[in-house]
Short mmCIF file of N, CA and C in Angstrom, two decimals:
data_model
loop_
_atom_site.label_atom_id
_atom_site.label_comp_id
_atom_site.label_asym_id
_atom_site.label_seq_id
_atom_site.Cartn_x
_atom_site.Cartn_y
_atom_site.Cartn_z
N UNK A 27 -30.80 -256.85 -51.61
CA UNK A 27 -31.53 -255.99 -50.71
C UNK A 27 -32.99 -256.02 -51.11
N UNK A 28 -33.86 -256.22 -50.15
CA UNK A 28 -35.30 -256.19 -50.38
C UNK A 28 -35.84 -254.92 -49.76
N UNK A 29 -36.43 -254.06 -50.58
CA UNK A 29 -36.94 -252.79 -50.08
C UNK A 29 -38.44 -252.79 -49.87
N UNK A 30 -39.09 -253.94 -50.14
CA UNK A 30 -40.53 -254.08 -49.91
C UNK A 30 -40.77 -255.39 -49.17
N UNK A 31 -41.81 -255.43 -48.34
CA UNK A 31 -42.10 -256.67 -47.60
C UNK A 31 -42.42 -257.81 -48.57
N UNK A 32 -41.94 -258.99 -48.23
CA UNK A 32 -42.20 -260.17 -49.04
C UNK A 32 -42.11 -261.40 -48.14
N UNK A 33 -42.50 -262.55 -48.66
CA UNK A 33 -42.38 -263.78 -47.89
C UNK A 33 -40.98 -264.36 -48.08
N UNK A 34 -40.59 -265.24 -47.20
CA UNK A 34 -39.29 -265.89 -47.30
C UNK A 34 -39.22 -266.68 -48.61
N UNK A 35 -40.32 -267.35 -48.97
CA UNK A 35 -40.33 -268.16 -50.18
C UNK A 35 -40.18 -267.29 -51.43
N UNK A 36 -40.87 -266.16 -51.50
CA UNK A 36 -40.74 -265.25 -52.64
C UNK A 36 -39.34 -264.66 -52.72
N UNK A 37 -38.74 -264.36 -51.57
CA UNK A 37 -37.36 -263.86 -51.55
C UNK A 37 -36.40 -264.94 -52.04
N UNK A 38 -36.62 -266.18 -51.62
CA UNK A 38 -35.77 -267.29 -52.07
C UNK A 38 -35.90 -267.49 -53.58
N UNK A 39 -37.11 -267.35 -54.13
CA UNK A 39 -37.29 -267.49 -55.59
C UNK A 39 -36.57 -266.39 -56.34
N UNK A 40 -36.62 -265.15 -55.82
CA UNK A 40 -35.93 -264.02 -56.47
C UNK A 40 -34.42 -264.21 -56.44
N UNK A 41 -33.90 -264.64 -55.32
CA UNK A 41 -32.46 -264.88 -55.18
C UNK A 41 -32.02 -266.02 -56.10
N UNK A 42 -32.78 -267.09 -56.09
CA UNK A 42 -32.43 -268.26 -56.90
C UNK A 42 -32.46 -267.95 -58.39
N UNK A 43 -33.42 -267.15 -58.81
CA UNK A 43 -33.54 -266.84 -60.24
C UNK A 43 -32.28 -266.17 -60.77
N UNK A 44 -31.62 -265.36 -59.96
CA UNK A 44 -30.39 -264.69 -60.41
C UNK A 44 -29.25 -265.67 -60.63
N UNK A 45 -29.37 -266.89 -60.14
CA UNK A 45 -28.32 -267.90 -60.33
C UNK A 45 -28.85 -269.10 -61.12
N UNK A 46 -29.96 -268.91 -61.85
CA UNK A 46 -30.60 -269.98 -62.62
C UNK A 46 -30.84 -271.20 -61.73
N UNK A 47 -31.45 -270.96 -60.60
CA UNK A 47 -31.71 -272.02 -59.63
C UNK A 47 -33.18 -271.98 -59.22
N UNK A 48 -33.57 -273.00 -58.48
CA UNK A 48 -34.93 -273.11 -57.97
C UNK A 48 -34.85 -273.42 -56.48
N UNK A 49 -35.60 -272.69 -55.65
CA UNK A 49 -35.59 -273.04 -54.22
C UNK A 49 -36.37 -274.33 -53.99
N UNK A 50 -35.86 -275.15 -53.09
CA UNK A 50 -36.56 -276.38 -52.70
C UNK A 50 -36.51 -276.51 -51.19
N UNK A 51 -37.52 -277.15 -50.63
CA UNK A 51 -37.54 -277.40 -49.20
C UNK A 51 -36.79 -278.69 -48.92
N UNK A 52 -35.87 -278.63 -47.99
CA UNK A 52 -35.13 -279.80 -47.55
C UNK A 52 -35.33 -279.90 -46.05
N UNK A 53 -36.34 -280.65 -45.65
CA UNK A 53 -36.73 -280.67 -44.24
C UNK A 53 -37.31 -279.32 -43.88
N UNK A 54 -36.73 -278.65 -42.89
CA UNK A 54 -37.21 -277.32 -42.51
C UNK A 54 -36.33 -276.21 -43.08
N UNK A 55 -35.42 -276.57 -43.96
CA UNK A 55 -34.52 -275.59 -44.57
C UNK A 55 -34.92 -275.32 -46.02
N UNK A 56 -34.63 -274.11 -46.46
CA UNK A 56 -34.78 -273.79 -47.87
C UNK A 56 -33.40 -273.82 -48.48
N UNK A 57 -33.24 -274.66 -49.48
CA UNK A 57 -31.97 -274.74 -50.19
C UNK A 57 -32.26 -274.48 -51.66
N UNK A 58 -31.27 -274.52 -52.50
CA UNK A 58 -31.48 -274.22 -53.91
C UNK A 58 -30.81 -275.26 -54.78
N UNK A 59 -31.44 -275.54 -55.90
CA UNK A 59 -30.90 -276.48 -56.89
C UNK A 59 -30.67 -275.70 -58.16
N UNK A 60 -29.41 -275.65 -58.59
CA UNK A 60 -29.04 -274.91 -59.79
C UNK A 60 -29.25 -275.76 -61.02
N UNK A 61 -29.76 -275.16 -62.09
CA UNK A 61 -30.01 -275.87 -63.34
C UNK A 61 -28.73 -275.89 -64.16
N UNK A 62 -27.99 -276.98 -64.07
CA UNK A 62 -26.74 -277.15 -64.81
C UNK A 62 -26.75 -278.53 -65.48
N UNK A 63 -25.91 -278.70 -66.46
CA UNK A 63 -25.79 -279.99 -67.14
C UNK A 63 -25.19 -281.01 -66.18
N UNK A 64 -25.77 -282.18 -66.15
CA UNK A 64 -25.27 -283.28 -65.31
C UNK A 64 -24.92 -284.42 -66.25
N UNK A 65 -23.69 -284.90 -66.20
CA UNK A 65 -23.22 -285.90 -67.16
C UNK A 65 -23.83 -287.28 -66.94
N UNK A 66 -23.82 -287.78 -65.72
CA UNK A 66 -24.26 -289.14 -65.45
C UNK A 66 -25.59 -289.14 -64.70
N UNK A 67 -26.49 -290.06 -65.07
CA UNK A 67 -27.74 -290.17 -64.31
C UNK A 67 -27.48 -290.65 -62.89
N UNK A 68 -28.29 -290.17 -61.98
CA UNK A 68 -28.17 -290.57 -60.58
C UNK A 68 -29.01 -291.81 -60.28
N UNK A 69 -29.97 -292.10 -61.15
CA UNK A 69 -30.84 -293.26 -60.94
C UNK A 69 -31.32 -293.75 -62.30
N UNK A 70 -31.67 -295.05 -62.36
CA UNK A 70 -32.14 -295.65 -63.60
C UNK A 70 -33.46 -296.36 -63.30
N UNK A 71 -34.50 -296.04 -64.07
CA UNK A 71 -35.81 -296.61 -63.83
C UNK A 71 -36.26 -297.41 -65.05
N UNK A 72 -36.73 -298.62 -64.79
CA UNK A 72 -37.27 -299.51 -65.81
C UNK A 72 -38.63 -299.99 -65.29
N UNK A 73 -39.37 -300.76 -66.09
CA UNK A 73 -40.63 -301.29 -65.58
C UNK A 73 -40.47 -302.14 -64.32
N UNK A 74 -39.25 -302.64 -64.04
CA UNK A 74 -39.03 -303.43 -62.84
C UNK A 74 -39.08 -302.61 -61.55
N UNK A 75 -38.73 -301.32 -61.62
CA UNK A 75 -38.79 -300.52 -60.39
C UNK A 75 -39.79 -299.38 -60.52
N UNK A 76 -40.80 -299.56 -61.40
CA UNK A 76 -41.93 -298.64 -61.50
C UNK A 76 -43.19 -299.40 -61.10
N UNK A 77 -44.13 -298.70 -60.51
CA UNK A 77 -45.41 -299.32 -60.19
C UNK A 77 -46.10 -299.68 -61.50
N UNK A 78 -46.66 -300.88 -61.56
CA UNK A 78 -47.28 -301.37 -62.79
C UNK A 78 -48.39 -300.43 -63.26
N UNK A 79 -48.33 -300.08 -64.53
CA UNK A 79 -49.35 -299.23 -65.13
C UNK A 79 -49.23 -297.75 -64.81
N UNK A 80 -48.17 -297.34 -64.11
CA UNK A 80 -48.07 -295.93 -63.70
C UNK A 80 -47.32 -295.07 -64.71
N UNK A 81 -46.64 -295.68 -65.68
CA UNK A 81 -45.84 -294.93 -66.64
C UNK A 81 -46.72 -294.21 -67.65
N UNK A 82 -46.46 -292.92 -67.84
CA UNK A 82 -47.14 -292.17 -68.90
C UNK A 82 -46.16 -291.19 -69.52
N UNK A 83 -46.37 -290.94 -70.80
CA UNK A 83 -45.50 -290.03 -71.55
C UNK A 83 -46.40 -289.07 -72.30
N UNK A 84 -46.20 -287.77 -72.11
CA UNK A 84 -47.04 -286.75 -72.74
C UNK A 84 -46.18 -285.77 -73.51
N UNK A 85 -46.70 -285.30 -74.62
CA UNK A 85 -46.05 -284.28 -75.42
C UNK A 85 -46.95 -283.06 -75.46
N UNK A 86 -46.36 -281.88 -75.26
CA UNK A 86 -47.09 -280.63 -75.37
C UNK A 86 -46.83 -280.07 -76.76
N UNK A 87 -47.87 -279.92 -77.54
CA UNK A 87 -47.73 -279.39 -78.88
C UNK A 87 -47.92 -277.88 -78.88
N UNK A 88 -47.36 -277.22 -79.89
CA UNK A 88 -47.51 -275.78 -80.02
C UNK A 88 -48.96 -275.43 -80.33
N UNK A 89 -49.39 -274.30 -79.80
CA UNK A 89 -50.75 -273.80 -80.06
C UNK A 89 -50.64 -272.45 -80.76
N UNK A 90 -51.71 -272.03 -81.37
CA UNK A 90 -51.72 -270.77 -82.12
C UNK A 90 -51.37 -269.59 -81.23
N UNK A 91 -51.87 -269.57 -80.00
CA UNK A 91 -51.69 -268.42 -79.10
C UNK A 91 -50.43 -268.53 -78.22
N UNK A 92 -49.58 -269.51 -78.47
CA UNK A 92 -48.35 -269.65 -77.67
C UNK A 92 -47.47 -268.41 -77.81
N UNK A 93 -46.69 -268.16 -76.77
CA UNK A 93 -45.74 -267.05 -76.83
C UNK A 93 -44.64 -267.38 -77.82
N UNK A 94 -44.05 -266.35 -78.41
CA UNK A 94 -42.98 -266.56 -79.39
C UNK A 94 -41.77 -265.70 -79.05
N UNK A 95 -41.38 -265.76 -77.81
CA UNK A 95 -40.24 -265.01 -77.32
C UNK A 95 -40.41 -264.72 -75.84
N UNK A 96 -39.40 -264.10 -75.26
CA UNK A 96 -39.45 -263.70 -73.85
C UNK A 96 -38.97 -262.26 -73.76
N UNK A 97 -39.74 -261.43 -73.07
CA UNK A 97 -39.32 -260.05 -72.82
C UNK A 97 -38.98 -259.94 -71.34
N UNK A 98 -37.71 -259.67 -71.06
CA UNK A 98 -37.22 -259.57 -69.69
C UNK A 98 -37.24 -258.11 -69.26
N UNK A 99 -37.84 -257.84 -68.10
CA UNK A 99 -37.77 -256.51 -67.48
C UNK A 99 -36.75 -256.59 -66.36
N UNK A 100 -35.84 -255.64 -66.34
CA UNK A 100 -34.81 -255.61 -65.30
C UNK A 100 -34.44 -254.15 -65.03
N UNK A 101 -33.75 -253.90 -63.94
CA UNK A 101 -33.27 -252.56 -63.61
C UNK A 101 -31.83 -252.46 -64.07
N UNK A 102 -31.55 -251.56 -65.02
CA UNK A 102 -30.21 -251.41 -65.57
C UNK A 102 -29.27 -250.84 -64.51
N UNK A 103 -28.08 -251.41 -64.41
CA UNK A 103 -27.12 -251.00 -63.39
C UNK A 103 -26.57 -249.59 -63.64
N UNK A 104 -26.45 -249.20 -64.91
CA UNK A 104 -25.89 -247.90 -65.23
C UNK A 104 -26.91 -246.77 -65.08
N UNK A 105 -28.10 -246.97 -65.63
CA UNK A 105 -29.11 -245.90 -65.62
C UNK A 105 -30.00 -245.94 -64.38
N UNK A 106 -30.12 -247.11 -63.75
CA UNK A 106 -31.02 -247.24 -62.60
C UNK A 106 -32.48 -247.29 -63.02
N UNK A 107 -32.74 -247.34 -64.32
CA UNK A 107 -34.11 -247.36 -64.83
C UNK A 107 -34.51 -248.76 -65.24
N UNK A 108 -35.83 -248.96 -65.26
CA UNK A 108 -36.35 -250.24 -65.70
C UNK A 108 -36.20 -250.34 -67.21
N UNK A 109 -35.61 -251.44 -67.68
CA UNK A 109 -35.37 -251.67 -69.10
C UNK A 109 -36.02 -252.98 -69.51
N UNK A 110 -36.26 -253.15 -70.80
CA UNK A 110 -36.77 -254.39 -71.35
C UNK A 110 -35.82 -254.87 -72.43
N UNK A 111 -35.70 -256.18 -72.53
CA UNK A 111 -34.90 -256.77 -73.59
C UNK A 111 -35.67 -257.96 -74.14
N UNK A 112 -35.79 -258.03 -75.46
CA UNK A 112 -36.53 -259.10 -76.12
C UNK A 112 -35.57 -260.24 -76.47
N UNK A 113 -35.92 -261.43 -76.06
CA UNK A 113 -35.08 -262.62 -76.26
C UNK A 113 -35.81 -263.57 -77.20
N UNK A 114 -35.24 -263.78 -78.39
CA UNK A 114 -35.85 -264.63 -79.40
C UNK A 114 -34.95 -265.81 -79.69
N UNK A 115 -35.54 -266.94 -80.00
CA UNK A 115 -34.79 -268.16 -80.25
C UNK A 115 -35.27 -268.77 -81.57
N UNK A 116 -34.33 -269.05 -82.46
CA UNK A 116 -34.67 -269.72 -83.72
C UNK A 116 -35.62 -268.93 -84.59
N UNK A 117 -36.80 -269.49 -84.85
CA UNK A 117 -37.77 -268.86 -85.73
C UNK A 117 -38.76 -267.95 -85.00
N UNK A 118 -38.50 -267.58 -83.75
CA UNK A 118 -39.38 -266.67 -83.01
C UNK A 118 -39.44 -265.32 -83.70
N UNK A 119 -40.63 -264.70 -83.69
CA UNK A 119 -40.79 -263.37 -84.27
C UNK A 119 -40.98 -262.29 -83.22
N UNK A 120 -41.38 -262.67 -82.02
CA UNK A 120 -41.53 -261.70 -80.94
C UNK A 120 -42.84 -260.94 -80.97
N UNK A 121 -43.84 -261.44 -81.68
CA UNK A 121 -45.14 -260.77 -81.72
C UNK A 121 -45.92 -260.94 -80.42
N UNK A 122 -45.73 -262.06 -79.74
CA UNK A 122 -46.46 -262.35 -78.51
C UNK A 122 -45.49 -262.88 -77.45
N UNK A 123 -44.58 -262.02 -76.95
CA UNK A 123 -43.58 -262.53 -76.00
C UNK A 123 -44.16 -262.72 -74.60
N UNK A 124 -43.59 -263.67 -73.89
CA UNK A 124 -43.90 -263.84 -72.47
C UNK A 124 -43.14 -262.76 -71.72
N UNK A 125 -43.80 -262.07 -70.81
CA UNK A 125 -43.15 -260.99 -70.07
C UNK A 125 -42.72 -261.52 -68.69
N UNK A 126 -41.42 -261.35 -68.41
CA UNK A 126 -40.86 -261.83 -67.15
C UNK A 126 -40.17 -260.66 -66.46
N UNK A 127 -40.59 -260.38 -65.23
CA UNK A 127 -39.95 -259.32 -64.44
C UNK A 127 -38.83 -259.97 -63.63
N UNK A 128 -37.62 -259.49 -63.85
CA UNK A 128 -36.43 -260.08 -63.24
C UNK A 128 -36.00 -259.21 -62.07
N UNK A 129 -36.56 -259.46 -60.90
CA UNK A 129 -36.22 -258.69 -59.71
C UNK A 129 -34.82 -259.08 -59.26
N UNK A 130 -33.97 -258.10 -59.04
CA UNK A 130 -32.62 -258.36 -58.56
C UNK A 130 -31.58 -258.46 -59.66
N UNK A 131 -32.00 -258.56 -60.90
CA UNK A 131 -31.04 -258.64 -62.00
C UNK A 131 -30.76 -257.25 -62.53
N UNK A 132 -29.47 -256.90 -62.66
CA UNK A 132 -29.12 -255.54 -63.08
C UNK A 132 -28.17 -255.52 -64.27
N UNK A 133 -27.83 -256.66 -64.82
CA UNK A 133 -26.90 -256.72 -65.94
C UNK A 133 -27.64 -257.12 -67.21
N UNK A 134 -27.52 -256.32 -68.26
CA UNK A 134 -28.24 -256.55 -69.51
C UNK A 134 -27.86 -257.89 -70.15
N UNK A 135 -26.57 -258.20 -70.22
CA UNK A 135 -26.13 -259.44 -70.84
C UNK A 135 -26.64 -260.66 -70.09
N UNK A 136 -26.60 -260.60 -68.77
CA UNK A 136 -27.09 -261.70 -67.95
C UNK A 136 -28.59 -261.86 -68.15
N UNK A 137 -29.32 -260.76 -68.14
CA UNK A 137 -30.77 -260.81 -68.34
C UNK A 137 -31.09 -261.42 -69.70
N UNK A 138 -30.33 -261.06 -70.72
CA UNK A 138 -30.56 -261.60 -72.06
C UNK A 138 -30.32 -263.12 -72.09
N UNK A 139 -29.22 -263.57 -71.49
CA UNK A 139 -28.94 -265.01 -71.45
C UNK A 139 -30.03 -265.77 -70.71
N UNK A 140 -30.50 -265.20 -69.60
CA UNK A 140 -31.56 -265.87 -68.84
C UNK A 140 -32.86 -265.90 -69.63
N UNK A 141 -33.13 -264.84 -70.38
CA UNK A 141 -34.31 -264.81 -71.24
C UNK A 141 -34.24 -265.90 -72.30
N UNK A 142 -33.08 -266.08 -72.90
CA UNK A 142 -32.90 -267.16 -73.88
C UNK A 142 -33.08 -268.53 -73.23
N UNK A 143 -32.58 -268.67 -72.00
CA UNK A 143 -32.72 -269.93 -71.29
C UNK A 143 -34.19 -270.23 -71.01
N UNK A 144 -34.93 -269.22 -70.54
CA UNK A 144 -36.36 -269.40 -70.27
C UNK A 144 -37.09 -269.77 -71.56
N UNK A 145 -36.76 -269.09 -72.66
CA UNK A 145 -37.40 -269.36 -73.94
C UNK A 145 -37.08 -270.77 -74.43
N UNK A 146 -35.83 -271.19 -74.28
CA UNK A 146 -35.44 -272.54 -74.70
C UNK A 146 -36.20 -273.60 -73.91
N UNK A 147 -36.39 -273.38 -72.61
CA UNK A 147 -37.16 -274.32 -71.80
C UNK A 147 -38.59 -274.44 -72.33
N UNK A 148 -39.24 -273.32 -72.60
CA UNK A 148 -40.63 -273.33 -73.08
C UNK A 148 -40.74 -273.96 -74.47
N UNK A 149 -39.75 -273.70 -75.31
CA UNK A 149 -39.82 -274.13 -76.70
C UNK A 149 -39.37 -275.57 -76.90
N UNK A 150 -38.36 -276.01 -76.15
CA UNK A 150 -37.74 -277.30 -76.41
C UNK A 150 -38.13 -278.41 -75.44
N UNK A 151 -38.47 -278.06 -74.22
CA UNK A 151 -38.81 -279.10 -73.23
C UNK A 151 -40.31 -279.35 -73.25
N UNK A 152 -40.76 -280.17 -74.19
CA UNK A 152 -42.19 -280.40 -74.39
C UNK A 152 -42.60 -281.84 -74.08
N UNK A 153 -41.69 -282.64 -73.61
CA UNK A 153 -41.98 -284.05 -73.32
C UNK A 153 -41.95 -284.25 -71.81
N UNK A 154 -43.03 -284.82 -71.28
CA UNK A 154 -43.10 -285.09 -69.84
C UNK A 154 -43.32 -286.58 -69.62
N UNK A 155 -42.53 -287.14 -68.73
CA UNK A 155 -42.65 -288.54 -68.36
C UNK A 155 -43.04 -288.59 -66.90
N UNK A 156 -43.99 -289.44 -66.58
CA UNK A 156 -44.46 -289.56 -65.20
C UNK A 156 -44.60 -291.04 -64.84
N UNK A 157 -44.20 -291.39 -63.64
CA UNK A 157 -44.37 -292.76 -63.16
C UNK A 157 -44.26 -292.77 -61.64
N UNK A 158 -44.70 -293.85 -61.06
CA UNK A 158 -44.63 -294.05 -59.62
C UNK A 158 -43.61 -295.14 -59.34
N UNK A 159 -42.81 -294.93 -58.32
CA UNK A 159 -41.79 -295.91 -57.96
C UNK A 159 -41.81 -296.13 -56.45
N UNK A 160 -41.02 -297.05 -56.01
CA UNK A 160 -40.95 -297.35 -54.58
C UNK A 160 -39.75 -296.67 -53.94
N UNK A 161 -39.04 -297.42 -53.10
CA UNK A 161 -37.91 -296.87 -52.36
C UNK A 161 -36.78 -296.38 -53.26
N UNK A 162 -36.74 -296.87 -54.53
CA UNK A 162 -35.69 -296.44 -55.46
C UNK A 162 -35.76 -294.95 -55.74
N UNK A 163 -36.93 -294.36 -55.54
CA UNK A 163 -37.12 -292.94 -55.82
C UNK A 163 -36.69 -292.02 -54.69
N UNK A 164 -36.38 -292.56 -53.52
CA UNK A 164 -36.04 -291.71 -52.38
C UNK A 164 -34.80 -290.85 -52.59
N UNK A 165 -33.72 -291.35 -53.18
CA UNK A 165 -32.53 -290.50 -53.35
C UNK A 165 -32.70 -289.42 -54.42
N UNK A 166 -33.71 -289.54 -55.26
CA UNK A 166 -33.91 -288.60 -56.36
C UNK A 166 -34.55 -287.33 -55.83
N UNK A 167 -33.98 -286.19 -56.20
CA UNK A 167 -34.50 -284.89 -55.80
C UNK A 167 -34.90 -284.10 -57.03
N UNK A 168 -35.55 -282.99 -56.81
CA UNK A 168 -35.86 -282.08 -57.91
C UNK A 168 -34.55 -281.70 -58.59
N UNK A 169 -34.52 -281.79 -59.91
CA UNK A 169 -33.33 -281.43 -60.66
C UNK A 169 -32.35 -282.56 -60.88
N UNK A 170 -32.59 -283.73 -60.29
CA UNK A 170 -31.70 -284.86 -60.50
C UNK A 170 -31.84 -285.37 -61.93
N UNK A 171 -30.76 -285.88 -62.48
CA UNK A 171 -30.82 -286.49 -63.80
C UNK A 171 -31.06 -287.98 -63.61
N UNK A 172 -32.08 -288.49 -64.31
CA UNK A 172 -32.40 -289.91 -64.23
C UNK A 172 -32.47 -290.48 -65.64
N UNK A 173 -32.34 -291.79 -65.75
CA UNK A 173 -32.52 -292.48 -67.02
C UNK A 173 -33.79 -293.31 -66.89
N UNK A 174 -34.62 -293.29 -67.93
CA UNK A 174 -35.88 -294.02 -67.93
C UNK A 174 -35.92 -294.90 -69.17
N UNK A 175 -36.15 -296.19 -68.96
CA UNK A 175 -36.26 -297.13 -70.07
C UNK A 175 -37.63 -297.78 -70.00
N UNK A 176 -38.60 -297.20 -70.68
CA UNK A 176 -39.93 -297.78 -70.71
C UNK A 176 -40.72 -297.27 -71.89
N UNK A 177 -40.07 -297.06 -73.02
CA UNK A 177 -40.76 -296.50 -74.17
C UNK A 177 -41.42 -297.52 -75.07
N UNK A 178 -41.52 -298.76 -74.62
CA UNK A 178 -42.13 -299.80 -75.45
C UNK A 178 -43.32 -300.40 -74.73
N UNK A 179 -44.17 -301.07 -75.49
CA UNK A 179 -45.34 -301.70 -74.88
C UNK A 179 -44.91 -302.94 -74.10
N UNK A 180 -45.74 -303.34 -73.19
CA UNK A 180 -45.43 -304.53 -72.39
C UNK A 180 -45.46 -305.80 -73.26
N UNK A 181 -46.16 -305.77 -74.41
CA UNK A 181 -46.26 -306.94 -75.27
C UNK A 181 -44.96 -307.21 -76.01
N UNK A 182 -44.23 -306.18 -76.40
CA UNK A 182 -42.97 -306.35 -77.11
C UNK A 182 -41.84 -305.88 -76.20
N UNK A 183 -41.49 -306.68 -75.24
CA UNK A 183 -40.49 -306.29 -74.25
C UNK A 183 -39.09 -306.36 -74.84
N UNK A 184 -38.31 -305.33 -74.62
CA UNK A 184 -36.89 -305.36 -74.96
C UNK A 184 -36.08 -305.08 -73.70
N UNK A 185 -36.61 -305.51 -72.59
CA UNK A 185 -35.92 -305.37 -71.32
C UNK A 185 -36.09 -306.68 -70.56
N UNK A 186 -35.22 -306.90 -69.65
CA UNK A 186 -35.31 -308.08 -68.81
C UNK A 186 -34.31 -307.99 -67.69
N UNK A 187 -34.48 -308.83 -66.71
CA UNK A 187 -33.57 -308.86 -65.57
C UNK A 187 -32.59 -310.01 -65.77
N UNK A 188 -31.30 -309.70 -65.65
CA UNK A 188 -30.27 -310.72 -65.83
C UNK A 188 -30.34 -311.69 -64.66
N UNK A 189 -30.48 -313.00 -65.00
CA UNK A 189 -30.56 -314.02 -63.95
C UNK A 189 -29.33 -314.94 -63.95
N UNK A 190 -28.56 -314.91 -65.07
CA UNK A 190 -27.36 -315.76 -65.10
C UNK A 190 -26.40 -315.23 -66.17
N UNK A 191 -25.10 -315.33 -65.87
CA UNK A 191 -24.06 -315.00 -66.84
C UNK A 191 -23.08 -316.16 -66.85
N UNK A 192 -22.87 -316.73 -68.05
CA UNK A 192 -21.95 -317.85 -68.20
C UNK A 192 -21.12 -317.61 -69.44
N UNK A 193 -19.88 -317.17 -69.27
CA UNK A 193 -19.02 -316.85 -70.41
C UNK A 193 -19.59 -315.65 -71.17
N UNK A 194 -19.93 -315.87 -72.45
CA UNK A 194 -20.52 -314.78 -73.25
C UNK A 194 -22.03 -314.92 -73.38
N UNK A 195 -22.62 -315.81 -72.58
CA UNK A 195 -24.07 -316.02 -72.62
C UNK A 195 -24.72 -315.33 -71.42
N UNK A 196 -25.69 -314.49 -71.72
CA UNK A 196 -26.44 -313.80 -70.67
C UNK A 196 -27.87 -314.31 -70.72
N UNK A 197 -28.40 -314.73 -69.59
CA UNK A 197 -29.78 -315.24 -69.51
C UNK A 197 -30.62 -314.22 -68.76
N UNK A 198 -31.77 -313.87 -69.35
CA UNK A 198 -32.70 -312.94 -68.71
C UNK A 198 -33.99 -313.68 -68.38
N UNK A 199 -34.81 -313.07 -67.55
CA UNK A 199 -35.99 -313.75 -67.04
C UNK A 199 -37.20 -313.74 -67.97
N UNK A 200 -37.07 -313.20 -69.18
CA UNK A 200 -38.19 -313.22 -70.10
C UNK A 200 -37.69 -313.20 -71.53
N UNK A 201 -38.57 -313.51 -72.46
CA UNK A 201 -38.22 -313.54 -73.87
C UNK A 201 -38.08 -312.12 -74.38
N UNK A 202 -37.00 -311.87 -75.12
CA UNK A 202 -36.78 -310.54 -75.67
C UNK A 202 -37.08 -310.54 -77.17
N UNK A 203 -37.78 -309.51 -77.65
CA UNK A 203 -38.15 -309.40 -79.04
C UNK A 203 -37.38 -308.25 -79.65
N UNK A 204 -36.56 -308.54 -80.68
CA UNK A 204 -35.80 -307.51 -81.37
C UNK A 204 -36.28 -307.44 -82.81
N UNK A 205 -36.53 -306.28 -83.30
CA UNK A 205 -36.96 -306.09 -84.68
C UNK A 205 -35.77 -305.65 -85.52
N UNK A 206 -35.65 -306.18 -86.74
CA UNK A 206 -34.67 -305.68 -87.69
C UNK A 206 -33.30 -306.33 -87.64
N UNK A 207 -33.11 -307.45 -86.98
CA UNK A 207 -31.82 -308.14 -87.11
C UNK A 207 -30.97 -308.17 -85.89
#
C-alpha cells in the first residue's frame, strides 16, 4: 500500500527491494530481476567477440571515509514504529554506517538479512569489468551471469579459436604461450 504520491518507477523500486530484486524496463513494461545465484553462465565473452581495445578491468579500493556497516530503518510489524538495526559484516565496527530506509519492509529478521546483503555487496564486489561487444551481447540482460576470458595481455595470448580437431590434436589459429610447464 502506498499512502503518499510517488512515481511508478519509485514504487517499482520499493516493491522490488522487498524481494532483493531490481526493476528493469523491458520494452514498455517494468519487470524485475531478482538477485539470486545462477549456476551456469548464459554467455561467454573472449577477445574474439569483444570490440578491440574495449576491455577494461577496474578495482575499487577501500578509502578512509568508507562506510563500515549498514543501518536499516524499517517499520516494525508489532509496534508499528520506525526501528533501526545495525548490520555488520566481518571486521566492520559500525562507526560510519550507510543508512538505508527500507520502505515496505516490516520484519526485523528480513531487514537484517537484507542489510547484510547490501553490506556484502559494498564490501566484496569491488571489481568491475567493462567491454563492448556486438550481436553476442543482445541476449544478455541486467543480472545475467556471464563468463569473461580476457585477463591477459594481447602479447601473451592463452586463447585461440579452434580451426581443426584430428584425434587428440587440436589446432588453433594462433600461437599459444603457456608459462610454467
